Short mmCIF file of C-alpha atoms and ligand atoms in Angstrom, two decimals:
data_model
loop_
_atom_site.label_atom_id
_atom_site.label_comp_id
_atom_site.label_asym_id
_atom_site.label_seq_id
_atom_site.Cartn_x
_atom_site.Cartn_y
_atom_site.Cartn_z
CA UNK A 124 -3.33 2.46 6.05
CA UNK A 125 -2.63 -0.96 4.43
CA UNK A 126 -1.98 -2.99 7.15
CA UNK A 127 -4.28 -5.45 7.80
CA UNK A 128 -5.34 -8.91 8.87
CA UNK A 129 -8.04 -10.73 8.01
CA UNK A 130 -10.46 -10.26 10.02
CA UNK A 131 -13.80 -12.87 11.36
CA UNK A 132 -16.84 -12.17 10.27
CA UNK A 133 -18.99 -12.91 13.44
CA UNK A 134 -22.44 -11.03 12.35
CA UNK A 135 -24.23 -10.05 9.13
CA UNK A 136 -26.78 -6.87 8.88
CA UNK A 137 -28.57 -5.07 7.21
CA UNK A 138 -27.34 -2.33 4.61
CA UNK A 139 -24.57 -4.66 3.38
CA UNK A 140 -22.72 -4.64 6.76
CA UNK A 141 -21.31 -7.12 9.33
CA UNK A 142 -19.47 -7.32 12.31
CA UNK A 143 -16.00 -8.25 12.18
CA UNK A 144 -13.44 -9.28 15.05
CA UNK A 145 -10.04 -8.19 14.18
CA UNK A 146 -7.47 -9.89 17.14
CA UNK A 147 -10.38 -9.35 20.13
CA UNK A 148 -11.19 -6.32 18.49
CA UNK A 149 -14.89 -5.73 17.01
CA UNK A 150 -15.73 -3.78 14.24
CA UNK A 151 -18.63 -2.71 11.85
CA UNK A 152 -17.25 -2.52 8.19
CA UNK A 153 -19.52 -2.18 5.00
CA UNK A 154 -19.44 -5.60 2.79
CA UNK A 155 -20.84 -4.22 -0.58
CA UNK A 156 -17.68 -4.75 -2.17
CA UNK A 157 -17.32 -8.79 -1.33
CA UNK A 158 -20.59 -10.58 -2.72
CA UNK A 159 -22.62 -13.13 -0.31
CA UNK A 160 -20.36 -12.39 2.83
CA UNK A 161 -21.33 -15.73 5.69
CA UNK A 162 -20.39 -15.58 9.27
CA UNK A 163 -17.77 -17.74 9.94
CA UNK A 164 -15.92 -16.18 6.50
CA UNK A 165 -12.72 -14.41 6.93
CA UNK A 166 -12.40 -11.08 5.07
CA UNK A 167 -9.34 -8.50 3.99
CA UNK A 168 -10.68 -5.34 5.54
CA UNK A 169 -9.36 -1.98 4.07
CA UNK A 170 -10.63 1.51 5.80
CA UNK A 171 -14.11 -0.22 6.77
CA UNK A 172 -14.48 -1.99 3.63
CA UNK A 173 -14.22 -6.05 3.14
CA UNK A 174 -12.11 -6.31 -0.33
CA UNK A 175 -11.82 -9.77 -0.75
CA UNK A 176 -12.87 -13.37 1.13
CA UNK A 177 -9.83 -15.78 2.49
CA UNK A 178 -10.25 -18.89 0.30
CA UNK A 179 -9.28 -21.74 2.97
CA UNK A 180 -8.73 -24.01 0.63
CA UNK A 181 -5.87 -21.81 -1.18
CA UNK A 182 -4.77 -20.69 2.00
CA UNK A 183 -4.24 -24.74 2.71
CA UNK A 184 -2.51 -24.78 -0.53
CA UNK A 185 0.07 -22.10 0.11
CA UNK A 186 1.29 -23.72 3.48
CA UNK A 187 1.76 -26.34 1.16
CA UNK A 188 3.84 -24.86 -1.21
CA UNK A 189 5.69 -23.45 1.67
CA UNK A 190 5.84 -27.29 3.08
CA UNK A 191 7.45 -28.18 -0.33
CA UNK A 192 10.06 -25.04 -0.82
CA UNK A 193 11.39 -25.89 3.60
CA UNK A 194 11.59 -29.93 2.21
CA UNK A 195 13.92 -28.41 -0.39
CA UNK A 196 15.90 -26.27 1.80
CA UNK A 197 16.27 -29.27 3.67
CA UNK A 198 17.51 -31.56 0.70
CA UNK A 199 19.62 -28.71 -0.64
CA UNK A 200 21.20 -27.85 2.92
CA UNK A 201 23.31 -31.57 2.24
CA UNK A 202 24.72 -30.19 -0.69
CA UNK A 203 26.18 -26.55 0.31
CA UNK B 50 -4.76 -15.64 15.11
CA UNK B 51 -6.44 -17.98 12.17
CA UNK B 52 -4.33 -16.59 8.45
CA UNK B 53 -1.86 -14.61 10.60
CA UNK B 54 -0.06 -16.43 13.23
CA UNK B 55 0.97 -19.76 10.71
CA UNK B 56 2.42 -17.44 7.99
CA UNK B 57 4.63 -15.58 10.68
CA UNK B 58 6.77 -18.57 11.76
CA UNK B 59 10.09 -18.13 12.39
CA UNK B 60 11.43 -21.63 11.90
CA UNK B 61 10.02 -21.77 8.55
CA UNK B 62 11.28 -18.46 7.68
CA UNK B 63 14.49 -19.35 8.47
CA UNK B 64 14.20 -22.52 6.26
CA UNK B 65 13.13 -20.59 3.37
CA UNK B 66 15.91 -18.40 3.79
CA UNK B 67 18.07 -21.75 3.58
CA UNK B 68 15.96 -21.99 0.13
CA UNK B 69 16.62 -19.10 -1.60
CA UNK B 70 20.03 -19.22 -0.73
CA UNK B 71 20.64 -22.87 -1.92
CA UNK B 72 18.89 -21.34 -5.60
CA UNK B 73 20.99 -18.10 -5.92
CA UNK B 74 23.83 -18.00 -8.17
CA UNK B 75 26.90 -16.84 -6.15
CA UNK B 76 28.08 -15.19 -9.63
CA UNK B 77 25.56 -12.42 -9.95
CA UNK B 78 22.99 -10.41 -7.43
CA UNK B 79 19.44 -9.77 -7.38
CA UNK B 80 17.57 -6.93 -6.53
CA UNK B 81 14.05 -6.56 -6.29
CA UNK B 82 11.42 -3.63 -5.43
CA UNK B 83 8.73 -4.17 -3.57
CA UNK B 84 6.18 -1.76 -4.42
CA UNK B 85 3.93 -1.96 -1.48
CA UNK B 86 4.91 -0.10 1.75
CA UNK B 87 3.00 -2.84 3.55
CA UNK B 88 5.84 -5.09 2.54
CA UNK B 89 8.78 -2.36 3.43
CA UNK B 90 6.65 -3.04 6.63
CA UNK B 91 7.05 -6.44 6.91
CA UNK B 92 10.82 -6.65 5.70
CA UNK B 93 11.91 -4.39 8.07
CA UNK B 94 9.42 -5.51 10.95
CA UNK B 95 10.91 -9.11 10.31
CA UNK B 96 14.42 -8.33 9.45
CA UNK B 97 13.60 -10.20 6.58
CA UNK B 98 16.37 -8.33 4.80
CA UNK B 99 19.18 -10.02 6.89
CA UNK B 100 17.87 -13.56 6.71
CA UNK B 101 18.44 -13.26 2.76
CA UNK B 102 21.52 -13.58 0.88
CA UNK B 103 24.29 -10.63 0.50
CA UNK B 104 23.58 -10.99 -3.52
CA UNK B 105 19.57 -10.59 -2.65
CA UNK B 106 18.73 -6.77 -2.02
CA UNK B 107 15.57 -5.46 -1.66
CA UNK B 108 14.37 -2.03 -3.45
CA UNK B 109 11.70 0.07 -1.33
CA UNK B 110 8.94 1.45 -3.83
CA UNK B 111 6.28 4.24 -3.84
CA UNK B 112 3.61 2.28 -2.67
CA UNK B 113 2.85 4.04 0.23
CA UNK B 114 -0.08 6.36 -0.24
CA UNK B 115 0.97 9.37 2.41
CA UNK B 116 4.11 9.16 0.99
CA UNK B 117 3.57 9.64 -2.58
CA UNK B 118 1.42 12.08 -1.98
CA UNK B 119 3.46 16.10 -2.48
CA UNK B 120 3.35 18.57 0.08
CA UNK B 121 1.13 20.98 -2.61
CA UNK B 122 -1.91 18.50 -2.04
CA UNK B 123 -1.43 18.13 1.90
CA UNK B 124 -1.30 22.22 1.42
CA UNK B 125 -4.57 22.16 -0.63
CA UNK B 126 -6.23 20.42 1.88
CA UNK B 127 -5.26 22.85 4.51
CA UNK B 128 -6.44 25.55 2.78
CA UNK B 129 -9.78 23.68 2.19
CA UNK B 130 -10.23 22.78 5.72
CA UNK B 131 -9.07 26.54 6.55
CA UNK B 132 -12.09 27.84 4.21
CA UNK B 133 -15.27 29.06 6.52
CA UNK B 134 -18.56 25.91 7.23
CA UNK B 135 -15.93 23.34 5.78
CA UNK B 136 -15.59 20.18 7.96
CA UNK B 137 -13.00 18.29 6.04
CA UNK B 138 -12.85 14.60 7.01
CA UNK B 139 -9.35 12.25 6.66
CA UNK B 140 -7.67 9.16 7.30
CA UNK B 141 -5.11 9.43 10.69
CA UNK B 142 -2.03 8.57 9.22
CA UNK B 143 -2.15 12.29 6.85
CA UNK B 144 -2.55 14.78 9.80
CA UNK B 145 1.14 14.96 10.81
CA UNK B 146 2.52 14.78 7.27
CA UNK B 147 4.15 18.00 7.04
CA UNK B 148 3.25 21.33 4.78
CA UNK B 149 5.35 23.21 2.88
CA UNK B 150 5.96 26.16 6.23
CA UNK B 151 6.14 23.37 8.98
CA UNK B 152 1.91 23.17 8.83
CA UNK B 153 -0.07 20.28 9.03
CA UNK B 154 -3.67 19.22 9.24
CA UNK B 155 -3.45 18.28 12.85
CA UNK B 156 -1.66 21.66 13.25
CA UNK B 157 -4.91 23.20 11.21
CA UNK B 158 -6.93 21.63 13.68
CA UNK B 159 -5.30 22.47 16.77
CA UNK B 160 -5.94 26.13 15.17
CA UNK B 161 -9.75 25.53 14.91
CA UNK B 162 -9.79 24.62 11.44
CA UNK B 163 -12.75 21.80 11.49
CA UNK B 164 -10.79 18.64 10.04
CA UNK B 165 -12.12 15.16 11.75
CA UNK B 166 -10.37 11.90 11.20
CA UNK B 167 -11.97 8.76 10.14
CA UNK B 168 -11.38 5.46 10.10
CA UNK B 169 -13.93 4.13 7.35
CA UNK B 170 -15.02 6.36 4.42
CA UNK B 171 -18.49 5.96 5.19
CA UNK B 172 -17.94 7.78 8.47
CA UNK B 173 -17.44 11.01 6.23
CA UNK B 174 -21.00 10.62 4.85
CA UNK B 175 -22.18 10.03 8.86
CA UNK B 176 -20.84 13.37 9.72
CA UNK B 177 -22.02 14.96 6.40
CA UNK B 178 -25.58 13.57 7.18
CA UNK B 179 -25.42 14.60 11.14
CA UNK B 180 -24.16 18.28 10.52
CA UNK B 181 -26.32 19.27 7.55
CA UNK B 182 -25.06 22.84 8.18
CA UNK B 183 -21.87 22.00 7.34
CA UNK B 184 -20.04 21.40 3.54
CA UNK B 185 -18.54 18.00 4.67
CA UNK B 186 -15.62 17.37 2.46
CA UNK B 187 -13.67 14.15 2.57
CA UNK B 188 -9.94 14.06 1.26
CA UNK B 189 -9.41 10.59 -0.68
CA UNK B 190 -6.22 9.48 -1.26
CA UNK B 191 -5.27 5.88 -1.96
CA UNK B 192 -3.95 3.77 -4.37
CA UNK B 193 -6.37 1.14 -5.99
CA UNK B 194 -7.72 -0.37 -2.22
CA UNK B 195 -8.84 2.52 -1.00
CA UNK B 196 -10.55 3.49 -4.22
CA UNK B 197 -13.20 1.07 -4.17
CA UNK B 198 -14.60 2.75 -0.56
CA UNK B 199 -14.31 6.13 -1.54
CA UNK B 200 -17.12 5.03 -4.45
CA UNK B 201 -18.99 3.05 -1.54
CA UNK B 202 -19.28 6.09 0.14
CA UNK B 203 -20.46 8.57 -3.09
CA UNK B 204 -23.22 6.57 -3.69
CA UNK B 205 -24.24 6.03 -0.40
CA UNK B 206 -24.40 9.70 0.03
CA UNK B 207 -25.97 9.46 -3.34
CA UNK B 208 -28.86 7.47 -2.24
CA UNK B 209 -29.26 9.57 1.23
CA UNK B 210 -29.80 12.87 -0.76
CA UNK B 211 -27.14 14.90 1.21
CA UNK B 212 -26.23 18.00 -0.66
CA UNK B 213 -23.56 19.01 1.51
CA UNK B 214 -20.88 16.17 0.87
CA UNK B 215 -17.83 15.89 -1.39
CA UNK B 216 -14.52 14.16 -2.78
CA UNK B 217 -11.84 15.32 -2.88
CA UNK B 218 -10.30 13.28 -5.02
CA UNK B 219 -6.19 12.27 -5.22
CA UNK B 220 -6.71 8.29 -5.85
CA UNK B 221 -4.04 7.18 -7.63
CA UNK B 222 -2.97 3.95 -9.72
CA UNK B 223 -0.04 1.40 -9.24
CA UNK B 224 0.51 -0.17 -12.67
CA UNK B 225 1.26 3.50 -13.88
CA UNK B 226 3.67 3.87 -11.35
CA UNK B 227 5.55 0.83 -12.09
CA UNK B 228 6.28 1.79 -15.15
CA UNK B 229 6.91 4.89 -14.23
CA UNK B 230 9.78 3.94 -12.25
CA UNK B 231 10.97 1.35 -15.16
CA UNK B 232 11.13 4.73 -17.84
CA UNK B 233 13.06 6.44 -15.23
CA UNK B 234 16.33 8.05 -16.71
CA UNK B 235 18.46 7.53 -14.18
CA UNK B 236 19.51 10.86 -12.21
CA UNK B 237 23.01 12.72 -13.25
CA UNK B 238 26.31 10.97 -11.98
CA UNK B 239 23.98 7.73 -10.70
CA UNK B 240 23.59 4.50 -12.55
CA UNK B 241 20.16 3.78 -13.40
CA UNK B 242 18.31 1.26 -10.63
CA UNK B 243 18.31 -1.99 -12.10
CA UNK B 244 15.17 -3.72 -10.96
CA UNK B 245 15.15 -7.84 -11.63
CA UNK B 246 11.47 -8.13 -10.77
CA UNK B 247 8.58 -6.75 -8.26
CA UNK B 248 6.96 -7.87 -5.08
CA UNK B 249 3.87 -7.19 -6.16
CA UNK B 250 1.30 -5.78 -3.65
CA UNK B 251 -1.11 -7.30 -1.59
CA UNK B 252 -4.19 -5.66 -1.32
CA UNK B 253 -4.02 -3.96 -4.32
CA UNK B 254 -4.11 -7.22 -6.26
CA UNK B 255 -7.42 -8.61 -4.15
CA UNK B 256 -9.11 -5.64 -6.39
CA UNK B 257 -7.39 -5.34 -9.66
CA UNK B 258 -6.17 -8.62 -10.22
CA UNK B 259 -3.05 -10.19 -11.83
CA UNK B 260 -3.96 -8.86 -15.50
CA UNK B 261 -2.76 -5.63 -15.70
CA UNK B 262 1.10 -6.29 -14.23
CA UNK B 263 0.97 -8.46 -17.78
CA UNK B 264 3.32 -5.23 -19.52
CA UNK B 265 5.83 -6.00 -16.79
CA UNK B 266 6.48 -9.18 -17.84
CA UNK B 267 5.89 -9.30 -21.38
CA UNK B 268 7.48 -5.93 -23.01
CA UNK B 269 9.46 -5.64 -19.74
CA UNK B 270 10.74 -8.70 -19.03
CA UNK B 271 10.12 -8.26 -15.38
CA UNK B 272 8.49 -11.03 -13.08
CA UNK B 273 5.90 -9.90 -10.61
CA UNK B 274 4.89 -11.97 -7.78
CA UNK B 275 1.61 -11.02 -6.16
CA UNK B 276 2.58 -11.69 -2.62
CA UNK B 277 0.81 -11.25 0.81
CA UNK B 278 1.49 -9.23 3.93
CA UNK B 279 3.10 -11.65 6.36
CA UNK B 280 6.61 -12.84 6.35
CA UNK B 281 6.53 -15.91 4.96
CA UNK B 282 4.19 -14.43 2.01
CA UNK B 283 7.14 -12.17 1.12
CA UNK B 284 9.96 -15.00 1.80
CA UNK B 285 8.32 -16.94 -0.57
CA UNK B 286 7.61 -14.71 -3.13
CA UNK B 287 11.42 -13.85 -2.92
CA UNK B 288 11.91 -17.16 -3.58
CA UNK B 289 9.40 -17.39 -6.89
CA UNK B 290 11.45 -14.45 -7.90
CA UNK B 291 14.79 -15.96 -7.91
CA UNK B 292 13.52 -18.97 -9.59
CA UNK B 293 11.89 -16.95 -12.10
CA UNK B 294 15.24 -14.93 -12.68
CA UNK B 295 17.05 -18.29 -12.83
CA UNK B 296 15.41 -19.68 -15.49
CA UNK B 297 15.02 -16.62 -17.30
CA UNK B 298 11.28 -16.58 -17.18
CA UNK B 299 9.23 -13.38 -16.38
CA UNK B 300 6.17 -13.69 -15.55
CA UNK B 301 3.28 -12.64 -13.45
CA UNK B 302 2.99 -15.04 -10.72
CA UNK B 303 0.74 -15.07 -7.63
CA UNK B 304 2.05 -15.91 -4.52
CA UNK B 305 -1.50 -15.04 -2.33
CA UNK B 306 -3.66 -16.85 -3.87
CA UNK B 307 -5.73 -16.94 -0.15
CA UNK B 308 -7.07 -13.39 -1.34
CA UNK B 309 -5.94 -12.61 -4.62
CA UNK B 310 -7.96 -14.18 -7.89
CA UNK B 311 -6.78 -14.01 -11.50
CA UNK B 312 -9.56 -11.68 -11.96
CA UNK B 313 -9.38 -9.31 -8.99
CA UNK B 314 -12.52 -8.19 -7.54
CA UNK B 315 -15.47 -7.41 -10.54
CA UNK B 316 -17.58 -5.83 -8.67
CA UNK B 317 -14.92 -2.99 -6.94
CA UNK B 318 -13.96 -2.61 -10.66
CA UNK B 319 -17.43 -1.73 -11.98
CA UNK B 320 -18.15 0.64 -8.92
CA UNK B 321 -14.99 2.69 -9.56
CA UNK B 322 -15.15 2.90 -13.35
CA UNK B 323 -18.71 3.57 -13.06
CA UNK B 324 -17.61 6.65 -11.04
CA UNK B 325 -13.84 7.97 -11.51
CA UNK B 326 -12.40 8.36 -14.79
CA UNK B 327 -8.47 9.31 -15.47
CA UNK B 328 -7.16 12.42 -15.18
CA UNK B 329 -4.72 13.69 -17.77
CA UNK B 330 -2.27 13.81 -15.27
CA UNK B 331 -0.93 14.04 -11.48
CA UNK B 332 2.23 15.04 -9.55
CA UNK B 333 3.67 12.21 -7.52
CA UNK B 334 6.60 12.78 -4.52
CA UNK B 335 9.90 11.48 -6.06
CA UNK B 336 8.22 10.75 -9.64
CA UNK B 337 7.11 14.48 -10.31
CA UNK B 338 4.14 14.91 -12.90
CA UNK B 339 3.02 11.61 -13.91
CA UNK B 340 0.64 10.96 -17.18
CA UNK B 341 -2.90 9.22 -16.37
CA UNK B 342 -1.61 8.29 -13.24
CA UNK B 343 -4.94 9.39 -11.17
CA UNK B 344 -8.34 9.26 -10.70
CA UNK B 345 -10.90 12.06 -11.08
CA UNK B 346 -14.64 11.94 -10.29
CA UNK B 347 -16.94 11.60 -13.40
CA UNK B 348 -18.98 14.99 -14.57
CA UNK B 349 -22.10 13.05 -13.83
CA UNK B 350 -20.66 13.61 -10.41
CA UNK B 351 -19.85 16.93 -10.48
CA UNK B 352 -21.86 18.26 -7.43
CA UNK B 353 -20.33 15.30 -5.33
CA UNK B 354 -16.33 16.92 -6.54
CA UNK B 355 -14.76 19.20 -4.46
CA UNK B 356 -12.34 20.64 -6.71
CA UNK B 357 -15.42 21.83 -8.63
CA UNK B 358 -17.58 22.90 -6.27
CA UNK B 359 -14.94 25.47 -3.86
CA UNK B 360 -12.81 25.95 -7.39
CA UNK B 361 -9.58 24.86 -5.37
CA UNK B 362 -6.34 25.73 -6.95
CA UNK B 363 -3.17 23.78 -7.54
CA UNK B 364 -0.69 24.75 -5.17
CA UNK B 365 2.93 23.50 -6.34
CA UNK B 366 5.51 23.61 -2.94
CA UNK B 367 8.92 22.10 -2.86
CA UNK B 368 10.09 19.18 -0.15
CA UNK B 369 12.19 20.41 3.08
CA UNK B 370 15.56 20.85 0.57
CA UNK B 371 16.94 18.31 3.52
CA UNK B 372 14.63 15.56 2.99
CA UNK B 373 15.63 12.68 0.90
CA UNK B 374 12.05 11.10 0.66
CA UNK B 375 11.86 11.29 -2.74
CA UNK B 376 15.10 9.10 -4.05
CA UNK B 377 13.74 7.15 -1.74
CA UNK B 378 10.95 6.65 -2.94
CA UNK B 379 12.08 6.13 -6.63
CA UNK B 380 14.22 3.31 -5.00
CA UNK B 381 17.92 5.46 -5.43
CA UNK B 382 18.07 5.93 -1.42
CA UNK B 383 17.86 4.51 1.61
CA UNK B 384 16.68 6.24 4.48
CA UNK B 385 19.76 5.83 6.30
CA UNK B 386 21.20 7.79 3.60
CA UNK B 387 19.68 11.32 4.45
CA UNK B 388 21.09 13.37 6.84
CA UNK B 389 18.18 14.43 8.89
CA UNK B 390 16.87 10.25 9.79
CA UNK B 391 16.77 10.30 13.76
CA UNK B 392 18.34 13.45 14.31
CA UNK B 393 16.17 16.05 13.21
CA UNK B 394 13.75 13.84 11.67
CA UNK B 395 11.85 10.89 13.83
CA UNK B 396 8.14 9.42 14.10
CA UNK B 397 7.59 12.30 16.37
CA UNK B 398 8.73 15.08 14.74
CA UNK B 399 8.70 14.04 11.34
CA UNK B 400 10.33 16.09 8.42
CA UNK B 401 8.95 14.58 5.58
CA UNK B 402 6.26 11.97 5.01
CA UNK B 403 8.27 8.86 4.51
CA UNK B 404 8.52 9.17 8.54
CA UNK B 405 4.60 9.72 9.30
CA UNK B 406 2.70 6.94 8.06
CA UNK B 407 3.83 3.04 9.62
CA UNK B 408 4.42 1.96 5.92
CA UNK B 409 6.47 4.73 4.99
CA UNK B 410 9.94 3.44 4.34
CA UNK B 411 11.46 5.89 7.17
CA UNK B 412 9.18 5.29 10.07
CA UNK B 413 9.76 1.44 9.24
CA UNK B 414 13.67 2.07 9.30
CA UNK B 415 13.36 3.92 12.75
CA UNK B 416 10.85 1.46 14.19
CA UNK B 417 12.46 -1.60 13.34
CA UNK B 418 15.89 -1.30 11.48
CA UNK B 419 18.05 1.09 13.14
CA UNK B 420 19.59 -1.25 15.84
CA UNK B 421 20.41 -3.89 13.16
CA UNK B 422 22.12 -1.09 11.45
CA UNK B 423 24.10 -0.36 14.91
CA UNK B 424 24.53 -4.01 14.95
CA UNK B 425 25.95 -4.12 11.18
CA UNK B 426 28.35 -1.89 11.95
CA UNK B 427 29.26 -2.86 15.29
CA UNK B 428 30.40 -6.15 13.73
CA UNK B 429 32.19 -4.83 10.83
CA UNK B 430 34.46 -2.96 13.54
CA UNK B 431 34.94 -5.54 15.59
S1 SF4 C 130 14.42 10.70 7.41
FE1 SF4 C 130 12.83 12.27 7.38
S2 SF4 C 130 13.69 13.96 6.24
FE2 SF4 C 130 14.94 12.15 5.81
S3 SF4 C 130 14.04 11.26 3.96
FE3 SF4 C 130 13.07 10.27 5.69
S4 SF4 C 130 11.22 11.48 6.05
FE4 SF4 C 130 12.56 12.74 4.76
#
């Protein structure tokens, strides 16, 4: 039940809903939950439901931090 | 796919494997229990498990909402659905999740029982509003993601006026099952599980937030890291972990940050206490009766609570004696370790419930980590 992806948000209507692609697949989910939902965001969707927005810029962040932790496997790889 | 396909690579996996092994001490060993079931997913999906360390071991925990759900409630609900003008609506992955005499809901079905599966909770209130005739009751279960749309859809039957829907309600709540596992004595002639720090889940987090995993750390001493779904969120978040252990911190750290805010999500958090309140207590698979560990609907709700309104009765049934899903569950077992995993007991005839749902430690096993096992000991022999 917890597995998913986040998924496009390609159309907002009315009612607090929007359509959603989800890998080619299009959905209608209910965004009461995630205030001010845009087309173009990208949404965790849980049973029909967007829980929370993908913030890009964290999401830059954390390939960052997983830029930083490889550069040290790197460094440390000369030493073991 | 955009947020999927970069956190799934397999290069940088393998380099943050190269990571966490340059930080462990070869002295000592780590273990760690991810809660979620979408992580047991992921680890076994990923073989995450043999890119780490021999001193890193990873814990399975309860978080897997079929699974931690007992056979009384699944029994409950067949007896609801059984009851005459009932249409009783659920999620997919709880209609093959065994009874306690080999029944299931799909089984209930198949015998004309009116049960219809859904995909979104609002698609309960649909059918409620389309078959006025009928006493449309959906069966919630969840931890605290699935909460938040099971109060979506009360109120929107709330504002349509229908009389003839209802909850019935089993939502239950992570933090209280952390701990639960933490007080566990450990069982006769076993060592207690020692538990270094949590993966701590995904989509749970994106609603409650990183504040109430703060007991872990602080009276605990446990670290947490909030981590996502995909490999590299959980590689990563291994990593945190070890450091964390190193250094002899604990502390609640958050690895998804993408979807996860100190906070959680305010609004989801309103809705629900607005609506549920606790219950004094509920019985969990593998952790047995467990104090304010659930979610009941509020008496201003009454009409919308289907324990009140068809005066359903606890029905207490025992496991298949064979069926090791609780220790596994409370982190003692593997599945490998019971008797009936891929003999009697596979994703098609499952036994017990670890083997129904996709996140259930079992099916996860079978799916994915059975050949490595093959593999394991193939090596070992040769
Ligand atoms: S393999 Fe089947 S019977 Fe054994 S613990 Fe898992 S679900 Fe239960």
């Amino acid at each position: 039940m917890c597995l998913a992806v986040p998924a496009l948000v390609t159309e907002i209507l009315d009612d607090n809903m929007a359509k959603i692609t989800l890998d080619g697949v299009k959905m209608t989910i209910s965004t009461l939950l995630v205030k001010n939902v845009q087309v173009g965001d990208y949404v965790i969707v849980h049973v029909g439901h967007a829980l929370s927005r993908v913030d890009p810029e964290e999401a830059k962040r954390t390939l960052e931090l997983l830029a930083e932790a490889r550069d040290f496997a790197l460094s440390a790889g000369g030493r073991r | 796919m955009k947020y999927v396909d970069e956190y799934r690579d397999g290069a940088v996996a393998a380099d943050l494997a190269k990571a966490i092994a340059a930080e462990v001490r070869p002295d000592r060993t780590y273990a760690f229990m991810e809660f979620c079931g979408g992580h047991t997913h992921a680890i076994s999906r990923y073989g995450l498990e043999d890119l780490l360390p021999e001193n890193v071991r990873m814990i399975h925990g309860p978080g897997c909402p079929v699974c931690v759900l007992p056979v009384g409630k699944i029994e409950e609900a067949i007896a609801l659905a059984k009851r005459p003008g009932i249409t009783l609506c659920t999620y997919a992955d709880l209609m093959r999740v065994p009874g306690a005499k080999g029944e299931s809901l799909l089984k209930a079905k198949a015998a004309g029982a009116d049960i219809r599966m859904i995909y979104s909770s609002l698609d309960a209130v649909k059918i409620a509003e389309a078959n006025p005739e009928r006493e449309v009751v959906f069966f919630a279960i969840g931890f605290e993601t699935t909460t938040p749309p099971t109060a979506v859809a009360l109120k929107a039957a709330e504002a349509k006026g229908l009389k003839n829907f209802s909850i019935y309600c089993n939502h239950v709540l992570t933090p209280v099952a952390m701990r639960a596992i933490l007080d566990m004595p450990a069982a006769p002639g076993e060592a207690p599980i020692a538990i270094e720090g949590f993966v701590g889940p995904a989509h749970v987090s994106t609603i409650i937030g990183m504040e109430p995993y703060n007991e872990f750390a602080e009276k605990y001493r446990k670290p947490v890291v909030i981590a996502g779904f995909e490999p590299l969120d959980v590689m990563h978040a291994i990593l945190m972990l070890v450091r964390q252990v190193n250094e002899q911190r604990s502390e609640v750290e958050n690895q998804y940050i993408r979807a996860v805010t100190r906070e959680g999500n305010v609004a989801a958090q309103d809705l629900c206490d607005e609506v549920f309140e606790l219950r004094e207590s509920f019985e969990w698979r593998g952790l047995g009766a467990v104090p304010v560990s659930a979610l009941k609907l509020k008496d201003a709700y009454a009409s919308y609570d289907a324990e009140k309104r068809f005066a359903t009765t606890t029905i207490v049934a025992a496991d298949n004696p064979a069926c090791e899903c609780g220790a596994i569950l409370r982190g003692q077992k593997r599945p490998s370790d019971c008797r009936l995993f891929g003999t009697a007991c596979t994703p098609e005839t499952p036994m017990g419930a670890c083997m129904v749902s996709s996140e259930g430690a079992c099916a996860a096993h079978w799916t994915y980590g059975r050949f490595r096992d093959h593999q394991k000991t193939a090596r070992r022999a040769s």
